Amino acid sequence: MDAIVNSISEMNEVVKYLFCFFVSMIPLIELRGAIPISQALMLPVVPSFIVCMVGNMIPVPIIYLFARKVLIWGKDKKGIGKFFTFCLEKGEKGGKKLMKNGEAGLFIGLLLFVGIPIPGTGAWTGTLAASILDMGFKRTILAVVLGVLLAGIIMMAASFGLFSFIYN
């Protein structure tokens, strides 16, 4: 363990930023893991926050534009068809429920889904859901950007111990 800590502390600052940038692109970890890592690496708050935000947002347009197409393509393929069909049906069913609340409800729901840092939520999952729901590219990007911003603020606050009262 000491060898890992020593090698990380000896990293060049640019390498530390790149490390945080790439960690923020990993599904399920995303910015929620990259921000605490950036603070553990003692990077300045604002630049590391921006680097993690950008890294988390880079996959979003790609996911939006191609995820639904891949699911539709794979729904009749052996081995993956049942799972892909399940994802499509679940997304469309959930979308119809959310659409009853109107477009504003869907937008706010996506923003909060991405923004509240709990396991299984985030930019990747939220964008995939919006793609399945056919929410619209611009509205999806805006909701996900705002959600990632919210998640980043929450994680930065947690990194500074602002929620320590929960454990006391």
Short mmCIF file of N, CA and C in Angstrom, two decimals:
data_model
loop_
_atom_site.label_atom_id
_atom_site.label_comp_id
_atom_site.label_asym_id
_atom_site.label_seq_id
_atom_site.Cartn_x
_atom_site.Cartn_y
_atom_site.Cartn_z
N MET A 1 0.83 -1.20 0.00
CA MET A 1 0.00 0.00 0.00
C MET A 1 0.86 1.25 0.00
N ASP A 2 1.95 1.22 0.78
CA ASP A 2 2.84 2.38 0.84
C ASP A 2 3.46 2.67 -0.53
N ALA A 3 3.75 1.60 -1.28
CA ALA A 3 4.33 1.79 -2.61
C ALA A 3 3.36 2.52 -3.53
N ILE A 4 2.07 2.21 -3.41
CA ILE A 4 1.06 2.89 -4.23
C ILE A 4 0.97 4.35 -3.85
N VAL A 5 0.92 4.64 -2.55
CA VAL A 5 0.83 6.02 -2.08
C VAL A 5 2.06 6.81 -2.53
N ASN A 6 3.24 6.22 -2.42
CA ASN A 6 4.46 6.91 -2.83
C ASN A 6 4.48 7.17 -4.33
N SER A 7 4.05 6.19 -5.13
CA SER A 7 4.06 6.39 -6.58
C SER A 7 3.06 7.44 -7.01
N ILE A 8 1.91 7.51 -6.33
CA ILE A 8 0.92 8.53 -6.66
C ILE A 8 1.42 9.91 -6.25
N SER A 9 2.04 10.01 -5.09
CA SER A 9 2.52 11.32 -4.63
C SER A 9 3.66 11.84 -5.50
N GLU A 10 4.38 10.95 -6.18
CA GLU A 10 5.48 11.36 -7.05
C GLU A 10 5.02 11.68 -8.48
N MET A 11 3.74 11.49 -8.76
CA MET A 11 3.23 11.75 -10.11
C MET A 11 3.35 13.22 -10.46
N ASN A 12 3.63 13.47 -11.71
CA ASN A 12 3.61 14.81 -12.26
C ASN A 12 2.18 15.34 -12.16
N GLU A 13 2.01 16.65 -11.97
CA GLU A 13 0.66 17.22 -11.84
C GLU A 13 -0.19 16.97 -13.08
N VAL A 14 0.40 17.04 -14.26
CA VAL A 14 -0.35 16.79 -15.50
C VAL A 14 -0.85 15.34 -15.51
N VAL A 15 -0.03 14.42 -15.07
CA VAL A 15 -0.43 13.01 -15.01
C VAL A 15 -1.58 12.83 -14.02
N LYS A 16 -1.54 13.55 -12.91
CA LYS A 16 -2.63 13.48 -11.93
C LYS A 16 -3.94 13.96 -12.56
N TYR A 17 -3.89 15.07 -13.29
CA TYR A 17 -5.10 15.57 -13.96
C TYR A 17 -5.60 14.56 -15.00
N LEU A 18 -4.68 14.01 -15.78
CA LEU A 18 -5.08 13.01 -16.78
C LEU A 18 -5.69 11.77 -16.13
N PHE A 19 -5.13 11.36 -15.02
CA PHE A 19 -5.66 10.22 -14.29
C PHE A 19 -7.11 10.50 -13.87
N CYS A 20 -7.35 11.66 -13.29
CA CYS A 20 -8.70 12.05 -12.86
C CYS A 20 -9.64 12.17 -14.05
N PHE A 21 -9.14 12.72 -15.15
CA PHE A 21 -9.92 12.87 -16.37
C PHE A 21 -10.42 11.52 -16.86
N PHE A 22 -9.51 10.54 -16.94
CA PHE A 22 -9.88 9.22 -17.45
C PHE A 22 -10.75 8.44 -16.45
N VAL A 23 -10.51 8.61 -15.17
CA VAL A 23 -11.36 7.95 -14.17
C VAL A 23 -12.79 8.47 -14.28
N SER A 24 -12.95 9.76 -14.55
CA SER A 24 -14.29 10.34 -14.65
C SER A 24 -15.05 9.86 -15.88
N MET A 25 -14.37 9.21 -16.81
CA MET A 25 -15.01 8.66 -18.00
C MET A 25 -15.46 7.22 -17.80
N ILE A 26 -15.07 6.58 -16.72
CA ILE A 26 -15.38 5.16 -16.49
C ILE A 26 -16.81 5.03 -15.99
N PRO A 27 -17.61 4.15 -16.64
CA PRO A 27 -18.99 3.97 -16.17
C PRO A 27 -19.02 3.52 -14.70
N LEU A 28 -20.02 3.96 -13.99
CA LEU A 28 -20.27 3.69 -12.58
C LEU A 28 -19.34 4.45 -11.64
N ILE A 29 -18.13 4.74 -12.04
CA ILE A 29 -17.22 5.53 -11.19
C ILE A 29 -17.45 7.00 -11.48
N GLU A 30 -17.23 7.37 -12.73
CA GLU A 30 -17.47 8.72 -13.23
C GLU A 30 -16.86 9.79 -12.33
N LEU A 31 -17.46 10.93 -12.33
CA LEU A 31 -17.01 12.08 -11.55
C LEU A 31 -17.12 11.81 -10.05
N ARG A 32 -18.04 10.93 -9.66
CA ARG A 32 -18.27 10.61 -8.25
C ARG A 32 -17.05 9.98 -7.60
N GLY A 33 -16.25 9.30 -8.39
CA GLY A 33 -15.01 8.74 -7.89
C GLY A 33 -13.81 9.62 -8.21
N ALA A 34 -13.89 10.33 -9.34
CA ALA A 34 -12.75 11.14 -9.78
C ALA A 34 -12.52 12.36 -8.89
N ILE A 35 -13.58 12.97 -8.40
CA ILE A 35 -13.40 14.16 -7.55
C ILE A 35 -12.72 13.81 -6.23
N PRO A 36 -13.18 12.79 -5.50
CA PRO A 36 -12.43 12.44 -4.29
C PRO A 36 -10.98 12.05 -4.58
N ILE A 37 -10.75 11.39 -5.71
CA ILE A 37 -9.38 11.05 -6.08
C ILE A 37 -8.57 12.33 -6.31
N SER A 38 -9.16 13.31 -7.00
CA SER A 38 -8.44 14.57 -7.26
C SER A 38 -8.05 15.26 -5.96
N GLN A 39 -8.92 15.18 -4.98
CA GLN A 39 -8.61 15.82 -3.70
C GLN A 39 -7.59 15.01 -2.90
N ALA A 40 -7.63 13.69 -3.06
CA ALA A 40 -6.61 12.85 -2.42
C ALA A 40 -5.24 13.10 -3.04
N LEU A 41 -5.24 13.46 -4.33
CA LEU A 41 -3.99 13.78 -5.02
C LEU A 41 -3.57 15.23 -4.78
N MET A 42 -4.36 15.94 -3.97
CA MET A 42 -4.08 17.33 -3.58
C MET A 42 -4.04 18.28 -4.77
N LEU A 43 -4.93 18.06 -5.72
CA LEU A 43 -5.05 18.98 -6.86
C LEU A 43 -5.91 20.17 -6.47
N PRO A 44 -5.68 21.33 -7.06
CA PRO A 44 -6.52 22.49 -6.76
C PRO A 44 -7.99 22.20 -7.11
N VAL A 45 -8.88 22.76 -6.33
CA VAL A 45 -10.31 22.44 -6.42
C VAL A 45 -10.91 22.78 -7.78
N VAL A 46 -10.82 24.03 -8.21
CA VAL A 46 -11.52 24.46 -9.43
C VAL A 46 -10.98 23.75 -10.68
N PRO A 47 -9.67 23.73 -10.91
CA PRO A 47 -9.21 23.03 -12.12
C PRO A 47 -9.54 21.53 -12.12
N SER A 48 -9.43 20.88 -10.97
CA SER A 48 -9.74 19.45 -10.93
C SER A 48 -11.23 19.22 -11.13
N PHE A 49 -12.07 20.10 -10.61
CA PHE A 49 -13.51 20.00 -10.81
C PHE A 49 -13.85 20.10 -12.29
N ILE A 50 -13.23 21.05 -12.97
CA ILE A 50 -13.48 21.25 -14.41
C ILE A 50 -12.99 20.04 -15.21
N VAL A 51 -11.81 19.54 -14.90
CA VAL A 51 -11.27 18.38 -15.60
C VAL A 51 -12.18 17.17 -15.43
N CYS A 52 -12.67 16.95 -14.21
CA CYS A 52 -13.56 15.81 -13.95
C CYS A 52 -14.90 15.99 -14.66
N MET A 53 -15.43 17.21 -14.69
CA MET A 53 -16.69 17.47 -15.39
C MET A 53 -16.54 17.17 -16.89
N VAL A 54 -15.49 17.69 -17.49
CA VAL A 54 -15.28 17.48 -18.93
C VAL A 54 -15.11 16.00 -19.22
N GLY A 55 -14.31 15.31 -18.42
CA GLY A 55 -14.11 13.88 -18.61
C GLY A 55 -15.41 13.10 -18.50
N ASN A 56 -16.25 13.47 -17.55
CA ASN A 56 -17.53 12.78 -17.36
C ASN A 56 -18.49 13.05 -18.52
N MET A 57 -18.40 14.22 -19.14
CA MET A 57 -19.34 14.59 -20.20
C MET A 57 -18.94 14.10 -21.59
N ILE A 58 -17.68 13.79 -21.82
CA ILE A 58 -17.24 13.38 -23.16
C ILE A 58 -18.01 12.17 -23.71
N PRO A 59 -18.27 11.13 -22.92
CA PRO A 59 -19.00 9.99 -23.49
C PRO A 59 -20.49 10.24 -23.74
N VAL A 60 -21.06 11.28 -23.13
CA VAL A 60 -22.51 11.49 -23.16
C VAL A 60 -23.09 11.58 -24.57
N PRO A 61 -22.57 12.44 -25.46
CA PRO A 61 -23.16 12.49 -26.81
C PRO A 61 -23.05 11.16 -27.56
N ILE A 62 -21.95 10.46 -27.35
CA ILE A 62 -21.75 9.17 -28.03
C ILE A 62 -22.78 8.16 -27.53
N ILE A 63 -22.98 8.13 -26.21
CA ILE A 63 -23.98 7.22 -25.64
C ILE A 63 -25.36 7.56 -26.18
N TYR A 64 -25.70 8.84 -26.17
CA TYR A 64 -27.03 9.25 -26.63
C TYR A 64 -27.26 8.86 -28.09
N LEU A 65 -26.28 9.13 -28.93
CA LEU A 65 -26.46 8.92 -30.37
C LEU A 65 -26.45 7.44 -30.78
N PHE A 66 -25.76 6.58 -30.02
CA PHE A 66 -25.59 5.21 -30.47
C PHE A 66 -26.21 4.13 -29.59
N ALA A 67 -26.50 4.40 -28.33
CA ALA A 67 -26.98 3.36 -27.41
C ALA A 67 -28.28 2.73 -27.90
N ARG A 68 -29.24 3.54 -28.24
CA ARG A 68 -30.54 3.00 -28.68
C ARG A 68 -30.38 2.20 -29.97
N LYS A 69 -29.55 2.70 -30.88
CA LYS A 69 -29.32 1.99 -32.14
C LYS A 69 -28.70 0.62 -31.89
N VAL A 70 -27.76 0.56 -30.96
CA VAL A 70 -27.12 -0.72 -30.64
C VAL A 70 -28.13 -1.67 -30.01
N LEU A 71 -28.98 -1.16 -29.12
CA LEU A 71 -30.00 -2.02 -28.50
C LEU A 71 -31.00 -2.53 -29.54
N ILE A 72 -31.41 -1.67 -30.45
CA ILE A 72 -32.33 -2.10 -31.51
C ILE A 72 -31.66 -3.13 -32.41
N TRP A 73 -30.40 -2.88 -32.76
CA TRP A 73 -29.64 -3.82 -33.59
C TRP A 73 -29.54 -5.19 -32.91
N GLY A 74 -29.29 -5.20 -31.61
CA GLY A 74 -29.03 -6.44 -30.90
C GLY A 74 -30.23 -7.18 -30.37
N LYS A 75 -31.42 -6.58 -30.50
CA LYS A 75 -32.59 -7.21 -29.87
C LYS A 75 -32.97 -8.56 -30.49
N ASP A 76 -32.56 -8.82 -31.72
CA ASP A 76 -32.88 -10.11 -32.34
C ASP A 76 -31.65 -11.01 -32.51
N LYS A 77 -30.58 -10.67 -31.81
CA LYS A 77 -29.35 -11.47 -31.89
C LYS A 77 -29.34 -12.54 -30.80
N LYS A 78 -28.83 -13.69 -31.17
CA LYS A 78 -28.74 -14.81 -30.23
C LYS A 78 -27.79 -14.44 -29.08
N GLY A 79 -28.18 -14.76 -27.88
CA GLY A 79 -27.33 -14.51 -26.72
C GLY A 79 -27.58 -13.17 -26.05
N ILE A 80 -27.74 -12.13 -26.83
CA ILE A 80 -27.93 -10.79 -26.25
C ILE A 80 -29.34 -10.25 -26.49
N GLY A 81 -30.08 -10.89 -27.36
CA GLY A 81 -31.39 -10.39 -27.77
C GLY A 81 -32.37 -10.18 -26.64
N LYS A 82 -32.46 -11.14 -25.74
CA LYS A 82 -33.41 -11.03 -24.63
C LYS A 82 -33.07 -9.83 -23.74
N PHE A 83 -31.79 -9.70 -23.43
CA PHE A 83 -31.37 -8.58 -22.57
C PHE A 83 -31.61 -7.24 -23.26
N PHE A 84 -31.23 -7.13 -24.53
CA PHE A 84 -31.41 -5.88 -25.27
C PHE A 84 -32.89 -5.53 -25.39
N THR A 85 -33.73 -6.54 -25.66
CA THR A 85 -35.17 -6.32 -25.74
C THR A 85 -35.71 -5.87 -24.40
N PHE A 86 -35.25 -6.50 -23.33
CA PHE A 86 -35.66 -6.10 -21.98
C PHE A 86 -35.33 -4.63 -21.73
N CYS A 87 -34.10 -4.22 -22.08
CA CYS A 87 -33.68 -2.83 -21.88
C CYS A 87 -34.57 -1.87 -22.65
N LEU A 88 -34.84 -2.19 -23.89
CA LEU A 88 -35.70 -1.33 -24.72
C LEU A 88 -37.11 -1.23 -24.15
N GLU A 89 -37.69 -2.37 -23.81
CA GLU A 89 -39.06 -2.37 -23.28
C GLU A 89 -39.15 -1.65 -21.94
N LYS A 90 -38.20 -1.89 -21.07
CA LYS A 90 -38.17 -1.24 -19.76
C LYS A 90 -38.03 0.27 -19.91
N GLY A 91 -37.15 0.70 -20.79
CA GLY A 91 -36.96 2.13 -21.01
C GLY A 91 -38.19 2.79 -21.59
N GLU A 92 -38.81 2.14 -22.56
CA GLU A 92 -40.01 2.71 -23.18
C GLU A 92 -41.18 2.75 -22.20
N LYS A 93 -41.32 1.69 -21.39
CA LYS A 93 -42.39 1.65 -20.39
C LYS A 93 -42.18 2.75 -19.34
N GLY A 94 -40.96 2.86 -18.85
CA GLY A 94 -40.64 3.90 -17.87
C GLY A 94 -40.82 5.29 -18.46
N GLY A 95 -40.46 5.43 -19.72
CA GLY A 95 -40.61 6.72 -20.39
C GLY A 95 -42.05 7.15 -20.50
N LYS A 96 -42.94 6.20 -20.79
CA LYS A 96 -44.37 6.53 -20.88
C LYS A 96 -44.91 7.00 -19.53
N LYS A 97 -44.44 6.36 -18.45
CA LYS A 97 -44.85 6.79 -17.11
C LYS A 97 -44.36 8.20 -16.82
N LEU A 98 -43.09 8.45 -17.13
CA LEU A 98 -42.53 9.78 -16.88
C LEU A 98 -43.17 10.85 -17.75
N MET A 99 -43.55 10.48 -18.96
CA MET A 99 -44.14 11.45 -19.88
C MET A 99 -45.52 11.92 -19.41
N LYS A 100 -46.19 11.13 -18.56
CA LYS A 100 -47.46 11.56 -18.00
C LYS A 100 -47.30 12.83 -17.17
N ASN A 101 -46.12 13.00 -16.59
CA ASN A 101 -45.82 14.19 -15.79
C ASN A 101 -45.41 15.37 -16.66
N GLY A 102 -45.29 15.14 -17.94
CA GLY A 102 -44.92 16.22 -18.86
C GLY A 102 -43.43 16.29 -19.07
N GLU A 103 -43.04 17.09 -20.05
CA GLU A 103 -41.62 17.23 -20.41
C GLU A 103 -40.79 17.80 -19.26
N ALA A 104 -41.35 18.75 -18.51
CA ALA A 104 -40.59 19.35 -17.41
C ALA A 104 -40.27 18.30 -16.36
N GLY A 105 -41.22 17.41 -16.07
CA GLY A 105 -40.99 16.35 -15.10
C GLY A 105 -39.89 15.40 -15.54
N LEU A 106 -39.86 15.09 -16.82
CA LEU A 106 -38.84 14.21 -17.37
C LEU A 106 -37.46 14.87 -17.27
N PHE A 107 -37.38 16.14 -17.60
CA PHE A 107 -36.12 16.89 -17.55
C PHE A 107 -35.59 16.94 -16.12
N ILE A 108 -36.44 17.33 -15.17
CA ILE A 108 -36.03 17.42 -13.76
C ILE A 108 -35.68 16.03 -13.22
N GLY A 109 -36.46 15.03 -13.61
CA GLY A 109 -36.17 13.67 -13.18
C GLY A 109 -34.81 13.19 -13.64
N LEU A 110 -34.47 13.47 -14.91
CA LEU A 110 -33.16 13.09 -15.44
C LEU A 110 -32.05 13.86 -14.73
N LEU A 111 -32.25 15.15 -14.54
CA LEU A 111 -31.25 15.97 -13.84
C LEU A 111 -30.97 15.41 -12.45
N LEU A 112 -32.02 15.08 -11.70
CA LEU A 112 -31.83 14.56 -10.34
C LEU A 112 -31.26 13.14 -10.36
N PHE A 113 -31.67 12.33 -11.34
CA PHE A 113 -31.14 10.97 -11.46
C PHE A 113 -29.63 11.01 -11.67
N VAL A 114 -29.17 11.90 -12.51
CA VAL A 114 -27.74 12.04 -12.77
C VAL A 114 -27.04 12.73 -11.60
N GLY A 115 -27.72 13.69 -10.98
CA GLY A 115 -27.09 14.57 -10.00
C GLY A 115 -26.95 14.03 -8.60
N ILE A 116 -27.80 13.09 -8.21
CA ILE A 116 -27.71 12.58 -6.85
C ILE A 116 -26.81 11.35 -6.87
N PRO A 117 -25.63 11.47 -6.27
CA PRO A 117 -24.61 10.42 -6.40
C PRO A 117 -24.88 9.18 -5.57
N ILE A 118 -25.68 8.28 -6.13
CA ILE A 118 -25.90 6.98 -5.51
C ILE A 118 -25.54 5.92 -6.55
N PRO A 119 -25.21 4.72 -6.10
CA PRO A 119 -24.81 3.67 -7.06
C PRO A 119 -25.88 3.40 -8.12
N GLY A 120 -25.44 3.26 -9.36
CA GLY A 120 -26.35 2.95 -10.45
C GLY A 120 -26.91 4.15 -11.18
N THR A 121 -26.61 5.32 -10.68
CA THR A 121 -27.06 6.53 -11.37
C THR A 121 -25.82 7.25 -11.89
N GLY A 122 -26.03 8.22 -12.76
CA GLY A 122 -24.92 8.98 -13.29
C GLY A 122 -25.14 9.34 -14.74
N ALA A 123 -24.14 9.95 -15.34
CA ALA A 123 -24.25 10.44 -16.71
C ALA A 123 -24.45 9.29 -17.70
N TRP A 124 -23.72 8.19 -17.52
CA TRP A 124 -23.85 7.07 -18.44
C TRP A 124 -25.26 6.50 -18.41
N THR A 125 -25.73 6.15 -17.22
CA THR A 125 -27.05 5.54 -17.07
C THR A 125 -28.16 6.51 -17.46
N GLY A 126 -28.04 7.75 -17.03
CA GLY A 126 -29.05 8.76 -17.35
C GLY A 126 -29.15 9.02 -18.84
N THR A 127 -28.02 9.10 -19.51
CA THR A 127 -28.02 9.33 -20.95
C THR A 127 -28.60 8.13 -21.69
N LEU A 128 -28.25 6.94 -21.25
CA LEU A 128 -28.82 5.75 -21.85
C LEU A 128 -30.34 5.75 -21.71
N ALA A 129 -30.84 6.09 -20.52
CA ALA A 129 -32.29 6.15 -20.31
C ALA A 129 -32.93 7.21 -21.20
N ALA A 130 -32.31 8.37 -21.30
CA ALA A 130 -32.85 9.45 -22.14
C ALA A 130 -32.85 9.04 -23.61
N SER A 131 -31.85 8.29 -24.02
CA SER A 131 -31.78 7.81 -25.39
C SER A 131 -32.92 6.84 -25.68
N ILE A 132 -33.16 5.94 -24.76
CA ILE A 132 -34.24 4.97 -24.92
C ILE A 132 -35.59 5.69 -24.92
N LEU A 133 -35.71 6.73 -24.09
CA LEU A 133 -36.95 7.49 -24.01
C LEU A 133 -37.12 8.45 -25.18
N ASP A 134 -36.07 8.58 -25.99
CA ASP A 134 -36.09 9.52 -27.12
C ASP A 134 -36.41 10.93 -26.64
N MET A 135 -35.71 11.35 -25.60
CA MET A 135 -35.98 12.62 -24.92
C MET A 135 -35.63 13.83 -25.76
N GLY A 136 -34.69 13.70 -26.64
CA GLY A 136 -34.21 14.84 -27.42
C GLY A 136 -32.78 15.16 -27.03
N PHE A 137 -31.94 15.36 -28.02
CA PHE A 137 -30.50 15.51 -27.79
C PHE A 137 -30.18 16.72 -26.91
N LYS A 138 -30.67 17.88 -27.27
CA LYS A 138 -30.32 19.11 -26.54
C LYS A 138 -30.81 19.08 -25.10
N ARG A 139 -32.05 18.63 -24.90
CA ARG A 139 -32.61 18.56 -23.54
C ARG A 139 -31.84 17.52 -22.70
N THR A 140 -31.47 16.41 -23.33
CA THR A 140 -30.70 15.39 -22.61
C THR A 140 -29.34 15.94 -22.19
N ILE A 141 -28.65 16.56 -23.12
CA ILE A 141 -27.33 17.10 -22.81
C ILE A 141 -27.42 18.13 -21.70
N LEU A 142 -28.40 19.04 -21.77
CA LEU A 142 -28.56 20.07 -20.74
C LEU A 142 -28.87 19.44 -19.38
N ALA A 143 -29.80 18.49 -19.35
CA ALA A 143 -30.15 17.84 -18.07
C ALA A 143 -28.96 17.09 -17.50
N VAL A 144 -28.20 16.40 -18.35
CA VAL A 144 -27.05 15.64 -17.87
C VAL A 144 -25.93 16.58 -17.42
N VAL A 145 -25.68 17.65 -18.14
CA VAL A 145 -24.66 18.62 -17.71
C VAL A 145 -25.02 19.19 -16.34
N LEU A 146 -26.27 19.59 -16.17
CA LEU A 146 -26.69 20.14 -14.88
C LEU A 146 -26.63 19.07 -13.79
N GLY A 147 -26.99 17.84 -14.12
CA GLY A 147 -26.89 16.74 -13.16
C GLY A 147 -25.45 16.45 -12.77
N VAL A 148 -24.56 16.45 -13.74
CA VAL A 148 -23.13 16.22 -13.44
C VAL A 148 -22.59 17.37 -12.59
N LEU A 149 -23.02 18.58 -12.86
CA LEU A 149 -22.61 19.74 -12.05
C LEU A 149 -23.09 19.55 -10.61
N LEU A 150 -24.34 19.15 -10.44
CA LEU A 150 -24.88 18.90 -9.09
C LEU A 150 -24.11 17.78 -8.39
N ALA A 151 -23.87 16.69 -9.09
CA ALA A 151 -23.12 15.57 -8.51
C ALA A 151 -21.71 16.02 -8.13
N GLY A 152 -21.11 16.84 -8.98
CA GLY A 152 -19.76 17.33 -8.70
C GLY A 152 -19.72 18.19 -7.45
N ILE A 153 -20.72 19.05 -7.29
CA ILE A 153 -20.78 19.90 -6.09
C ILE A 153 -20.97 19.04 -4.85
N ILE A 154 -21.87 18.06 -4.94
CA ILE A 154 -22.10 17.18 -3.79
C ILE A 154 -20.83 16.40 -3.44
N MET A 155 -20.14 15.87 -4.46
CA MET A 155 -18.94 15.09 -4.19
C MET A 155 -17.79 15.96 -3.69
N MET A 156 -17.70 17.18 -4.17
CA MET A 156 -16.66 18.08 -3.67
C MET A 156 -16.93 18.41 -2.20
N ALA A 157 -18.20 18.67 -1.89
CA ALA A 157 -18.56 18.95 -0.49
C ALA A 157 -18.25 17.74 0.39
N ALA A 158 -18.56 16.55 -0.11
CA ALA A 158 -18.27 15.33 0.65
C ALA A 158 -16.76 15.14 0.81
N SER A 159 -16.00 15.49 -0.22
CA SER A 159 -14.54 15.36 -0.15
C SER A 159 -13.95 16.27 0.92
N PHE A 160 -14.61 17.39 1.18
CA PHE A 160 -14.14 18.32 2.21
C PHE A 160 -14.73 18.01 3.58
N GLY A 161 -15.52 16.94 3.67
CA GLY A 161 -16.07 16.53 4.96
C GLY A 161 -17.29 17.31 5.39
N LEU A 162 -17.97 17.97 4.48
CA LEU A 162 -19.13 18.77 4.86
C LEU A 162 -20.33 17.93 5.29
N PHE A 163 -20.28 16.64 5.03
CA PHE A 163 -21.37 15.76 5.46
C PHE A 163 -20.94 14.88 6.63
N SER A 164 -19.87 15.23 7.30
CA SER A 164 -19.35 14.40 8.40
C SER A 164 -20.32 14.32 9.57
N PHE A 165 -21.25 15.27 9.68
CA PHE A 165 -22.23 15.24 10.76
C PHE A 165 -23.11 13.99 10.70
N ILE A 166 -23.21 13.38 9.53
CA ILE A 166 -24.01 12.17 9.36
C ILE A 166 -23.40 11.01 10.17
N TYR A 167 -22.09 10.97 10.23
CA TYR A 167 -21.39 9.87 10.89
C TYR A 167 -21.16 10.12 12.37
N ASN A 168 -21.39 11.31 12.84
CA ASN A 168 -21.13 11.65 14.25
C ASN A 168 -22.34 11.45 15.12
#
